Amino acid sequence: MGHCLIVDDSRTIRRVERKMIEALGFDACEAEDGHDALAQCAVEMPALVLLDWVMPNMDGLEFLKALRRLPGGHAPRVIFCTSQVDMSFVSRAIEAGADEFVMKPFDAETLNAKLAEVGLV
């Protein structure tokens, strides 16, 4: 399937998302904030990023904007995985380059549907 970068400050959430994404055939790695994620993207650009919004040091929106400025940074499909329910968050995420948005908590079936919507399954 490809390489997936899971970006979330919660180790538990990263573990749960990793289990789901690996069951769908992706190789996965993890980052606990946007800075760590950008450093990993500079080494290997993922096919998919599962991205939390609220994180310390660099939030998801800041990361997404920085990712899209990197060489090859427009290639990854980015799915925001967040508990933010305000439609202004969704609008800002899409404007910054997000491909999809999923509300936490979600299950493997929901994730698979979002991956289909962005053309990865």
mmCIF file of C-alpha atoms in Angstrom:
data_model
loop_
_atom_site.group_PDB
_atom_site.id
_atom_site.type_symbol
_atom_site.label_atom_id
_atom_site.label_comp_id
_atom_site.label_asym_id
_atom_site.label_seq_id
_atom_site.Cartn_x
_atom_site.Cartn_y
_atom_site.Cartn_z
ATOM 1 C CA MET A 1 0.000 0.000 0.000
ATOM 2 C CA GLY A 2 2.754 2.428 0.872
ATOM 3 C CA HIS A 3 4.218 4.327 3.756
ATOM 4 C CA CYS A 4 2.016 6.092 6.352
ATOM 5 C CA LEU A 5 3.182 8.681 8.881
ATOM 6 C CA ILE A 6 0.978 8.919 11.981
ATOM 7 C CA VAL A 7 1.332 12.296 13.695
ATOM 8 C CA ASP A 8 -0.274 12.645 17.132
ATOM 9 C CA ASP A 9 0.987 13.689 20.548
ATOM 10 C CA SER A 10 -0.858 10.781 22.219
ATOM 11 C CA ARG A 11 1.148 7.576 22.176
ATOM 12 C CA THR A 12 -2.037 5.567 22.752
ATOM 13 C CA ILE A 13 -3.786 7.103 19.744
ATOM 14 C CA ARG A 14 -0.698 6.561 17.577
ATOM 15 C CA ARG A 15 -0.668 2.906 18.615
ATOM 16 C CA VAL A 16 -4.378 2.422 17.814
ATOM 17 C CA GLU A 17 -4.087 4.190 14.436
ATOM 18 C CA ARG A 18 -0.939 2.224 13.620
ATOM 19 C CA LYS A 19 -2.695 -1.078 14.260
ATOM 20 C CA MET A 20 -5.570 -0.036 11.958
ATOM 21 C CA ILE A 21 -3.359 1.283 9.146
ATOM 22 C CA GLU A 22 -0.995 -1.711 9.207
ATOM 23 C CA ALA A 23 -4.008 -4.069 9.032
ATOM 24 C CA LEU A 24 -4.914 -2.246 5.797
ATOM 25 C CA GLY A 25 -1.477 -3.038 4.334
ATOM 26 C CA PHE A 26 0.497 0.145 4.992
ATOM 27 C CA ASP A 27 3.933 0.378 6.565
ATOM 28 C CA ALA A 28 3.739 2.915 9.386
ATOM 29 C CA CYS A 29 5.956 5.186 11.409
ATOM 30 C CA GLU A 30 5.048 7.694 14.082
ATOM 31 C CA ALA A 31 5.771 11.278 15.085
ATOM 32 C CA GLU A 32 4.657 12.993 18.286
ATOM 33 C CA ASP A 33 4.508 16.511 16.870
ATOM 34 C CA GLY A 34 4.840 18.500 13.669
ATOM 35 C CA HIS A 35 8.575 19.129 14.069
ATOM 36 C CA ASP A 36 9.331 15.422 14.345
ATOM 37 C CA ALA A 37 6.981 14.708 11.425
ATOM 38 C CA LEU A 38 8.675 17.277 9.158
ATOM 39 C CA ALA A 39 12.083 15.799 9.953
ATOM 40 C CA GLN A 40 10.800 12.342 8.978
ATOM 41 C CA CYS A 41 9.252 13.683 5.755
ATOM 42 C CA ALA A 42 12.596 15.214 4.788
ATOM 43 C CA VAL A 43 14.128 11.711 4.959
ATOM 44 C CA GLU A 44 11.248 9.761 3.408
ATOM 45 C CA MET A 45 8.071 11.315 2.015
ATOM 46 C CA PRO A 46 5.067 9.179 3.008
ATOM 47 C CA ALA A 47 2.155 8.278 0.748
ATOM 48 C CA LEU A 48 -0.261 9.051 3.579
ATOM 49 C CA VAL A 49 -0.274 11.207 6.710
ATOM 50 C CA LEU A 50 -2.789 10.690 9.510
ATOM 51 C CA LEU A 51 -2.588 14.027 11.277
ATOM 52 C CA ASP A 52 -3.807 15.301 14.633
ATOM 53 C CA TRP A 53 -4.686 18.989 14.894
ATOM 54 C CA VAL A 54 -3.850 19.874 18.509
ATOM 55 C CA MET A 55 -0.237 19.086 19.398
ATOM 56 C CA PRO A 56 2.553 20.855 21.275
ATOM 57 C CA ASN A 57 5.497 22.550 19.515
ATOM 58 C CA MET A 58 3.901 22.543 16.045
ATOM 59 C CA ASP A 59 0.212 21.831 15.525
ATOM 60 C CA GLY A 60 -1.273 19.899 12.635
ATOM 61 C CA LEU A 61 -2.192 22.936 10.578
ATOM 62 C CA GLU A 62 1.322 24.414 10.861
ATOM 63 C CA PHE A 63 2.791 21.031 9.926
ATOM 64 C CA LEU A 64 0.507 20.700 6.910
ATOM 65 C CA LYS A 65 1.450 24.134 5.574
ATOM 66 C CA ALA A 66 5.162 23.346 6.039
ATOM 67 C CA LEU A 67 4.755 19.892 4.451
ATOM 68 C CA ARG A 68 3.134 21.339 1.335
ATOM 69 C CA ARG A 69 6.137 23.692 0.917
ATOM 70 C CA LEU A 70 8.672 20.826 0.938
ATOM 71 C CA PRO A 71 9.934 19.338 -2.339
ATOM 72 C CA GLY A 72 7.497 16.507 -3.012
ATOM 73 C CA GLY A 73 5.280 17.745 -0.189
ATOM 74 C CA HIS A 74 2.178 17.879 -2.355
ATOM 75 C CA ALA A 75 2.280 14.114 -2.988
ATOM 76 C CA PRO A 76 1.151 12.697 0.378
ATOM 77 C CA ARG A 77 -2.561 12.310 1.020
ATOM 78 C CA VAL A 78 -3.284 14.010 4.352
ATOM 79 C CA ILE A 79 -6.209 13.008 6.526
ATOM 80 C CA PHE A 80 -6.830 15.133 9.608
ATOM 81 C CA CYS A 81 -7.854 12.897 12.517
ATOM 82 C CA THR A 82 -9.196 15.181 15.203
ATOM 83 C CA SER A 83 -11.895 15.871 17.732
ATOM 84 C CA GLN A 84 -12.344 19.446 16.456
ATOM 85 C CA VAL A 85 -15.969 19.725 15.339
ATOM 86 C CA ASP A 86 -16.104 23.371 14.270
ATOM 87 C CA MET A 87 -16.593 23.654 10.494
ATOM 88 C CA SER A 88 -14.079 26.521 10.409
ATOM 89 C CA PHE A 89 -11.395 23.964 11.324
ATOM 90 C CA VAL A 90 -12.416 21.782 8.395
ATOM 91 C CA SER A 91 -12.346 24.767 6.039
ATOM 92 C CA ARG A 92 -8.909 25.871 7.241
ATOM 93 C CA ALA A 93 -7.560 22.323 6.925
ATOM 94 C CA ILE A 94 -8.838 21.899 3.356
ATOM 95 C CA GLU A 95 -7.544 25.356 2.422
ATOM 96 C CA ALA A 96 -4.097 24.412 3.774
ATOM 97 C CA GLY A 97 -4.011 21.239 1.676
ATOM 98 C CA ALA A 98 -5.734 18.464 3.647
ATOM 99 C CA ASP A 99 -7.355 15.798 1.511
ATOM 100 C CA GLU A 100 -9.876 14.518 4.052
ATOM 101 C CA PHE A 101 -11.064 14.896 7.616
ATOM 102 C CA VAL A 102 -12.186 12.227 10.093
ATOM 103 C CA MET A 103 -13.565 12.742 13.587
ATOM 104 C CA LYS A 104 -12.021 10.922 16.555
ATOM 105 C CA PRO A 105 -12.774 8.323 17.658
ATOM 106 C CA PHE A 106 -13.069 6.343 14.444
ATOM 107 C CA ASP A 107 -12.856 2.688 13.513
ATOM 108 C CA ALA A 108 -11.047 0.759 10.779
ATOM 109 C CA GLU A 109 -14.114 0.776 8.546
ATOM 110 C CA THR A 110 -14.344 4.580 8.673
ATOM 111 C CA LEU A 111 -10.612 4.904 8.009
ATOM 112 C CA ASN A 112 -10.846 2.525 5.070
ATOM 113 C CA ALA A 113 -13.715 4.602 3.616
ATOM 114 C CA LYS A 114 -11.633 7.791 3.923
ATOM 115 C CA LEU A 115 -8.676 6.083 2.252
ATOM 116 C CA ALA A 116 -10.956 5.082 -0.622
ATOM 117 C CA GLU A 117 -12.138 8.697 -0.927
ATOM 118 C CA VAL A 118 -8.539 9.883 -1.369
ATOM 119 C CA GLY A 119 -7.691 7.075 -3.794
ATOM 120 C CA LEU A 120 -5.407 4.966 -1.606
ATOM 121 C CA VAL A 121 -7.460 1.744 -1.512
#
